């Protein structure tokens, strides 16, 4: 079977708008709902939410390429971008800063044209993490013939340059296509070309981020599509592989998977935002109530989604206190109507927020 780029009509990919219209409408609706809820956040709370959302997206996008990043170091760099002071974060790491700037560039400069030098800059940031070496030039990968993701690649470096420039021209041309869809097309078309020996996925997701940000026309991102792709990485890789096997340059199946993944990311972001707003209201309600440090810590753990049940033994272990102290803390919160005891008794007795 011919590779995608060997098929007649390349590079003009096609898709079925009618088949995609419903889920695209759902995505657009959820984007609007998320934007509306984000308006209810105070400035500091919004910055903290953005800090975690953008950082998680960066960490998971790198993770899809086999690059492991330290969450706190990424957050430190993102906090600088957001002008958000967080004294619990470590000092910035110059190497991490480079990879973070790839995503920040896509988010903050989303209206700027895509250029070859911009793509090379992103690739250089990835290579710095691989090599810890900043004194080299980035080039397209050498000529090779091999099977990756079920597709045959046989471009030489000159042909790769031509293909990338043709893609860049398409990216910078105004089209009567929803930017949410264009984001998905840009992602898969870059992977079809596969111009570098590694990190093509990270760069493809950066191109995707540019058009998703244009769709919102907001340089801040509260949902984490790369993080959702990481959660579904087996399905993600399978969807890419299937796209490489497409006939007649039809990528409807890929775009459908991409839109459903985006919808899931938006649903997760809305749930998280709802929880953050409820937590904020909770602390506003109880701001004058006297609570000790152990109680504040455990209440916040419950809001963040405690794995398993909250029991007195778990409380004692988490706070390095005696079982009697744990029970007194818990009973005090029950008396204040912050916690309630679940039905099970004995050693299996557990507690939840009221």
mmCIF file with all atom_site columns, N, CA and C in Angstrom, residues 289-324:
data_model
loop_
_atom_site.group_PDB
_atom_site.id
_atom_site.type_symbol
_atom_site.label_atom_id
_atom_site.label_alt_id
_atom_site.label_comp_id
_atom_site.label_asym_id
_atom_site.label_entity_id
_atom_site.label_seq_id
_atom_site.pdbx_PDB_ins_code
_atom_site.Cartn_x
_atom_site.Cartn_y
_atom_site.Cartn_z
_atom_site.occupancy
_atom_site.B_iso_or_equiv
_atom_site.pdbx_formal_charge
_atom_site.auth_seq_id
_atom_site.auth_comp_id
_atom_site.auth_asym_id
_atom_site.auth_atom_id
_atom_site.pdbx_PDB_model_num
ATOM 1   N N  . UNK A 1 289 ? -14.118 30.145 60.836 1.00 0.00 ? 289 UNK A N  1
ATOM 2   C CA . UNK A 1 289 ? -14.183 29.040 61.782 1.00 0.00 ? 289 UNK A CA 1
ATOM 3   C C  . UNK A 1 289 ? -12.773 28.605 62.177 1.00 0.00 ? 289 UNK A C  1
ATOM 4   N N  . UNK A 1 290 ? -12.558 28.359 63.445 1.00 0.00 ? 290 UNK A N  1
ATOM 5   C CA . UNK A 1 290 ? -11.230 27.988 63.940 1.00 0.00 ? 290 UNK A CA 1
ATOM 6   C C  . UNK A 1 290 ? -10.958 26.510 63.616 1.00 0.00 ? 290 UNK A C  1
ATOM 7   N N  . UNK A 1 291 ? -9.922  26.284 62.808 1.00 0.00 ? 291 UNK A N  1
ATOM 8   C CA . UNK A 1 291 ? -9.518  24.931 62.439 1.00 0.00 ? 291 UNK A CA 1
ATOM 9   C C  . UNK A 1 291 ? -8.014  24.810 62.625 1.00 0.00 ? 291 UNK A C  1
ATOM 10  N N  . UNK A 1 292 ? -7.554  23.634 63.027 1.00 0.00 ? 292 UNK A N  1
ATOM 11  C CA . UNK A 1 292 ? -6.110  23.462 63.162 1.00 0.00 ? 292 UNK A CA 1
ATOM 12  C C  . UNK A 1 292 ? -5.495  23.044 61.814 1.00 0.00 ? 292 UNK A C  1
ATOM 13  N N  . UNK A 1 293 ? -4.161  23.016 61.753 1.00 0.00 ? 293 UNK A N  1
ATOM 14  C CA . UNK A 1 293 ? -3.463  22.727 60.495 1.00 0.00 ? 293 UNK A CA 1
ATOM 15  C C  . UNK A 1 293 ? -3.804  21.345 59.950 1.00 0.00 ? 293 UNK A C  1
ATOM 16  N N  . UNK A 1 294 ? -3.973  20.371 60.833 1.00 0.00 ? 294 UNK A N  1
ATOM 17  C CA . UNK A 1 294 ? -4.307  19.015 60.392 1.00 0.00 ? 294 UNK A CA 1
ATOM 18  C C  . UNK A 1 294 ? -5.674  18.996 59.704 1.00 0.00 ? 294 UNK A C  1
ATOM 19  N N  . UNK A 1 295 ? -6.609  19.720 60.290 1.00 0.00 ? 295 UNK A N  1
ATOM 20  C CA . UNK A 1 295 ? -7.962  19.743 59.716 1.00 0.00 ? 295 UNK A CA 1
ATOM 21  C C  . UNK A 1 295 ? -7.983  20.432 58.355 1.00 0.00 ? 295 UNK A C  1
ATOM 22  N N  . UNK A 1 296 ? -7.268  21.547 58.241 1.00 0.00 ? 296 UNK A N  1
ATOM 23  C CA . UNK A 1 296 ? -7.199  22.252 56.954 1.00 0.00 ? 296 UNK A CA 1
ATOM 24  C C  . UNK A 1 296 ? -6.565  21.354 55.895 1.00 0.00 ? 296 UNK A C  1
ATOM 25  N N  . UNK A 1 297 ? -5.490  20.674 56.266 1.00 0.00 ? 297 UNK A N  1
ATOM 26  C CA . UNK A 1 297 ? -4.785  19.783 55.332 1.00 0.00 ? 297 UNK A CA 1
ATOM 27  C C  . UNK A 1 297 ? -5.707  18.677 54.819 1.00 0.00 ? 297 UNK A C  1
ATOM 28  N N  . UNK A 1 298 ? -6.441  18.039 55.711 1.00 0.00 ? 298 UNK A N  1
ATOM 29  C CA . UNK A 1 298 ? -7.277  16.906 55.326 1.00 0.00 ? 298 UNK A CA 1
ATOM 30  C C  . UNK A 1 298 ? -8.510  17.349 54.540 1.00 0.00 ? 298 UNK A C  1
ATOM 31  N N  . UNK A 1 299 ? -9.061  18.511 54.885 1.00 0.00 ? 299 UNK A N  1
ATOM 32  C CA . UNK A 1 299 ? -10.193 19.036 54.118 1.00 0.00 ? 299 UNK A CA 1
ATOM 33  C C  . UNK A 1 299 ? -9.758  19.311 52.678 1.00 0.00 ? 299 UNK A C  1
ATOM 34  N N  . UNK A 1 300 ? -8.570  19.900 52.516 1.00 0.00 ? 300 UNK A N  1
ATOM 35  C CA . UNK A 1 300 ? -8.077  20.170 51.166 1.00 0.00 ? 300 UNK A CA 1
ATOM 36  C C  . UNK A 1 300 ? -7.818  18.877 50.400 1.00 0.00 ? 300 UNK A C  1
ATOM 37  N N  . UNK A 1 301 ? -7.338  17.844 51.094 1.00 0.00 ? 301 UNK A N  1
ATOM 38  C CA . UNK A 1 301 ? -7.138  16.547 50.444 1.00 0.00 ? 301 UNK A CA 1
ATOM 39  C C  . UNK A 1 301 ? -8.467  15.978 49.935 1.00 0.00 ? 301 UNK A C  1
ATOM 40  N N  . UNK A 1 302 ? -9.504  16.139 50.730 1.00 0.00 ? 302 UNK A N  1
ATOM 41  C CA . UNK A 1 302 ? -10.824 15.664 50.312 1.00 0.00 ? 302 UNK A CA 1
ATOM 42  C C  . UNK A 1 302 ? -11.317 16.417 49.079 1.00 0.00 ? 302 UNK A C  1
ATOM 43  N N  . UNK A 1 303 ? -11.083 17.726 49.043 1.00 0.00 ? 303 UNK A N  1
ATOM 44  C CA . UNK A 1 303 ? -11.507 18.503 47.884 1.00 0.00 ? 303 UNK A CA 1
ATOM 45  C C  . UNK A 1 303 ? -10.725 18.123 46.626 1.00 0.00 ? 303 UNK A C  1
ATOM 46  N N  . UNK A 1 304 ? -9.472  17.758 46.814 1.00 0.00 ? 304 UNK A N  1
ATOM 47  C CA . UNK A 1 304 ? -8.628  17.418 45.665 1.00 0.00 ? 304 UNK A CA 1
ATOM 48  C C  . UNK A 1 304 ? -8.874  16.005 45.148 1.00 0.00 ? 304 UNK A C  1
ATOM 49  N N  . UNK A 1 305 ? -9.707  15.256 45.849 1.00 0.00 ? 305 UNK A N  1
ATOM 50  C CA . UNK A 1 305 ? -10.037 13.909 45.387 1.00 0.00 ? 305 UNK A CA 1
ATOM 51  C C  . UNK A 1 305 ? -9.184  12.854 46.062 1.00 0.00 ? 305 UNK A C  1
ATOM 52  N N  . UNK A 1 306 ? -9.459  12.612 47.324 1.00 0.00 ? 306 UNK A N  1
ATOM 53  C CA . UNK A 1 306 ? -8.718  11.631 48.111 1.00 0.00 ? 306 UNK A CA 1
ATOM 54  C C  . UNK A 1 306 ? -8.972  10.229 47.568 1.00 0.00 ? 306 UNK A C  1
ATOM 55  N N  . UNK A 1 307 ? -7.893  9.480  47.317 1.00 0.00 ? 307 UNK A N  1
ATOM 56  C CA . UNK A 1 307 ? -8.041  8.103  46.862 1.00 0.00 ? 307 UNK A CA 1
ATOM 57  C C  . UNK A 1 307 ? -8.410  7.215  48.048 1.00 0.00 ? 307 UNK A C  1
ATOM 58  N N  . UNK A 1 308 ? -9.491  6.468  47.914 1.00 0.00 ? 308 UNK A N  1
ATOM 59  C CA . UNK A 1 308 ? -9.945  5.622  49.012 1.00 0.00 ? 308 UNK A CA 1
ATOM 60  C C  . UNK A 1 308 ? -10.796 6.405  50.003 1.00 0.00 ? 308 UNK A C  1
ATOM 61  N N  . UNK A 1 309 ? -10.992 5.819  51.166 1.00 0.00 ? 309 UNK A N  1
ATOM 62  C CA . UNK A 1 309 ? -11.853 6.414  52.190 1.00 0.00 ? 309 UNK A CA 1
ATOM 63  C C  . UNK A 1 309 ? -11.037 7.136  53.254 1.00 0.00 ? 309 UNK A C  1
ATOM 64  N N  . UNK A 1 310 ? -11.633 8.183  53.802 1.00 0.00 ? 310 UNK A N  1
ATOM 65  C CA . UNK A 1 310 ? -11.013 8.892  54.919 1.00 0.00 ? 310 UNK A CA 1
ATOM 66  C C  . UNK A 1 310 ? -11.419 8.185  56.209 1.00 0.00 ? 310 UNK A C  1
ATOM 67  N N  . UNK A 1 311 ? -10.457 7.553  56.851 1.00 0.00 ? 311 UNK A N  1
ATOM 68  C CA . UNK A 1 311 ? -10.687 6.882  58.130 1.00 0.00 ? 311 UNK A CA 1
ATOM 69  C C  . UNK A 1 311 ? -9.817  7.548  59.190 1.00 0.00 ? 311 UNK A C  1
ATOM 70  N N  . UNK A 1 312 ? -10.093 7.224  60.450 1.00 0.00 ? 312 UNK A N  1
ATOM 71  C CA . UNK A 1 312 ? -9.295  7.820  61.524 1.00 0.00 ? 312 UNK A CA 1
ATOM 72  C C  . UNK A 1 312 ? -7.843  7.347  61.455 1.00 0.00 ? 312 UNK A C  1
ATOM 73  N N  . UNK A 1 313 ? -7.618  6.099  61.030 1.00 0.00 ? 313 UNK A N  1
ATOM 74  C CA . UNK A 1 313 ? -6.244  5.605  60.916 1.00 0.00 ? 313 UNK A CA 1
ATOM 75  C C  . UNK A 1 313 ? -5.507  6.308  59.788 1.00 0.00 ? 313 UNK A C  1
ATOM 76  N N  . UNK A 1 314 ? -6.216  6.565  58.672 1.00 0.00 ? 314 UNK A N  1
ATOM 77  C CA . UNK A 1 314 ? -5.593  7.300  57.569 1.00 0.00 ? 314 UNK A CA 1
ATOM 78  C C  . UNK A 1 314 ? -5.234  8.714  58.022 1.00 0.00 ? 314 UNK A C  1
ATOM 79  N N  . UNK A 1 315 ? -6.140  9.333  58.750 1.00 0.00 ? 315 UNK A N  1
ATOM 80  C CA . UNK A 1 315 ? -5.907  10.685 59.301 1.00 0.00 ? 315 UNK A CA 1
ATOM 81  C C  . UNK A 1 315 ? -4.648  10.687 60.176 1.00 0.00 ? 315 UNK A C  1
ATOM 82  N N  . UNK A 1 316 ? -4.554  9.699  61.072 1.00 0.00 ? 316 UNK A N  1
ATOM 83  C CA . UNK A 1 316 ? -3.416  9.622  61.988 1.00 0.00 ? 316 UNK A CA 1
ATOM 84  C C  . UNK A 1 316 ? -2.103  9.426  61.219 1.00 0.00 ? 316 UNK A C  1
ATOM 85  N N  . UNK A 1 317 ? -2.117  8.552  60.205 1.00 0.00 ? 317 UNK A N  1
ATOM 86  C CA . UNK A 1 317 ? -0.908  8.302  59.411 1.00 0.00 ? 317 UNK A CA 1
ATOM 87  C C  . UNK A 1 317 ? -0.475  9.532  58.623 1.00 0.00 ? 317 UNK A C  1
ATOM 88  N N  . UNK A 1 318 ? -1.441  10.241 58.039 1.00 0.00 ? 318 UNK A N  1
ATOM 89  C CA . UNK A 1 318 ? -1.124  11.408 57.219 1.00 0.00 ? 318 UNK A CA 1
ATOM 90  C C  . UNK A 1 318 ? -0.584  12.553 58.062 1.00 0.00 ? 318 UNK A C  1
ATOM 91  N N  . UNK A 1 319 ? -1.012  12.645 59.288 1.00 0.00 ? 319 UNK A N  1
ATOM 92  C CA . UNK A 1 319 ? -0.625  13.777 60.139 1.00 0.00 ? 319 UNK A CA 1
ATOM 93  C C  . UNK A 1 319 ? 0.381   13.405 61.231 1.00 0.00 ? 319 UNK A C  1
ATOM 94  N N  . UNK A 1 320 ? 0.799   12.130 61.244 1.00 0.00 ? 320 UNK A N  1
ATOM 95  C CA . UNK A 1 320 ? 1.772   11.659 62.241 1.00 0.00 ? 320 UNK A CA 1
ATOM 96  C C  . UNK A 1 320 ? 1.308   11.994 63.669 1.00 0.00 ? 320 UNK A C  1
ATOM 97  N N  . UNK A 1 321 ? 0.046   11.695 63.895 1.00 0.00 ? 321 UNK A N  1
ATOM 98  C CA . UNK A 1 321 ? -0.528  11.966 65.218 1.00 0.00 ? 321 UNK A CA 1
ATOM 99  C C  . UNK A 1 321 ? -1.124  10.678 65.780 1.00 0.00 ? 321 UNK A C  1
ATOM 100 N N  . UNK A 1 322 ? -1.547  10.717 67.018 1.00 0.00 ? 322 UNK A N  1
ATOM 101 C CA . UNK A 1 322 ? -2.114  9.531  67.662 1.00 0.00 ? 322 UNK A CA 1
ATOM 102 C C  . UNK A 1 322 ? -3.539  9.287  67.161 1.00 0.00 ? 322 UNK A C  1
ATOM 103 N N  . UNK A 1 323 ? -4.041  8.048  67.265 1.00 0.00 ? 323 UNK A N  1
ATOM 104 C CA . UNK A 1 323 ? -5.432  7.759  66.883 1.00 0.00 ? 323 UNK A CA 1
ATOM 105 C C  . UNK A 1 323 ? -6.439  8.606  67.667 1.00 0.00 ? 323 UNK A C  1
ATOM 106 N N  . UNK A 1 324 ? -6.146  8.863  68.952 1.00 0.00 ? 324 UNK A N  1
ATOM 107 C CA . UNK A 1 324 ? -7.067  9.683  69.759 1.00 0.00 ? 324 UNK A CA 1
ATOM 108 C C  . UNK A 1 324 ? -7.141  11.112 69.228 1.00 0.00 ? 324 UNK A C  1
#
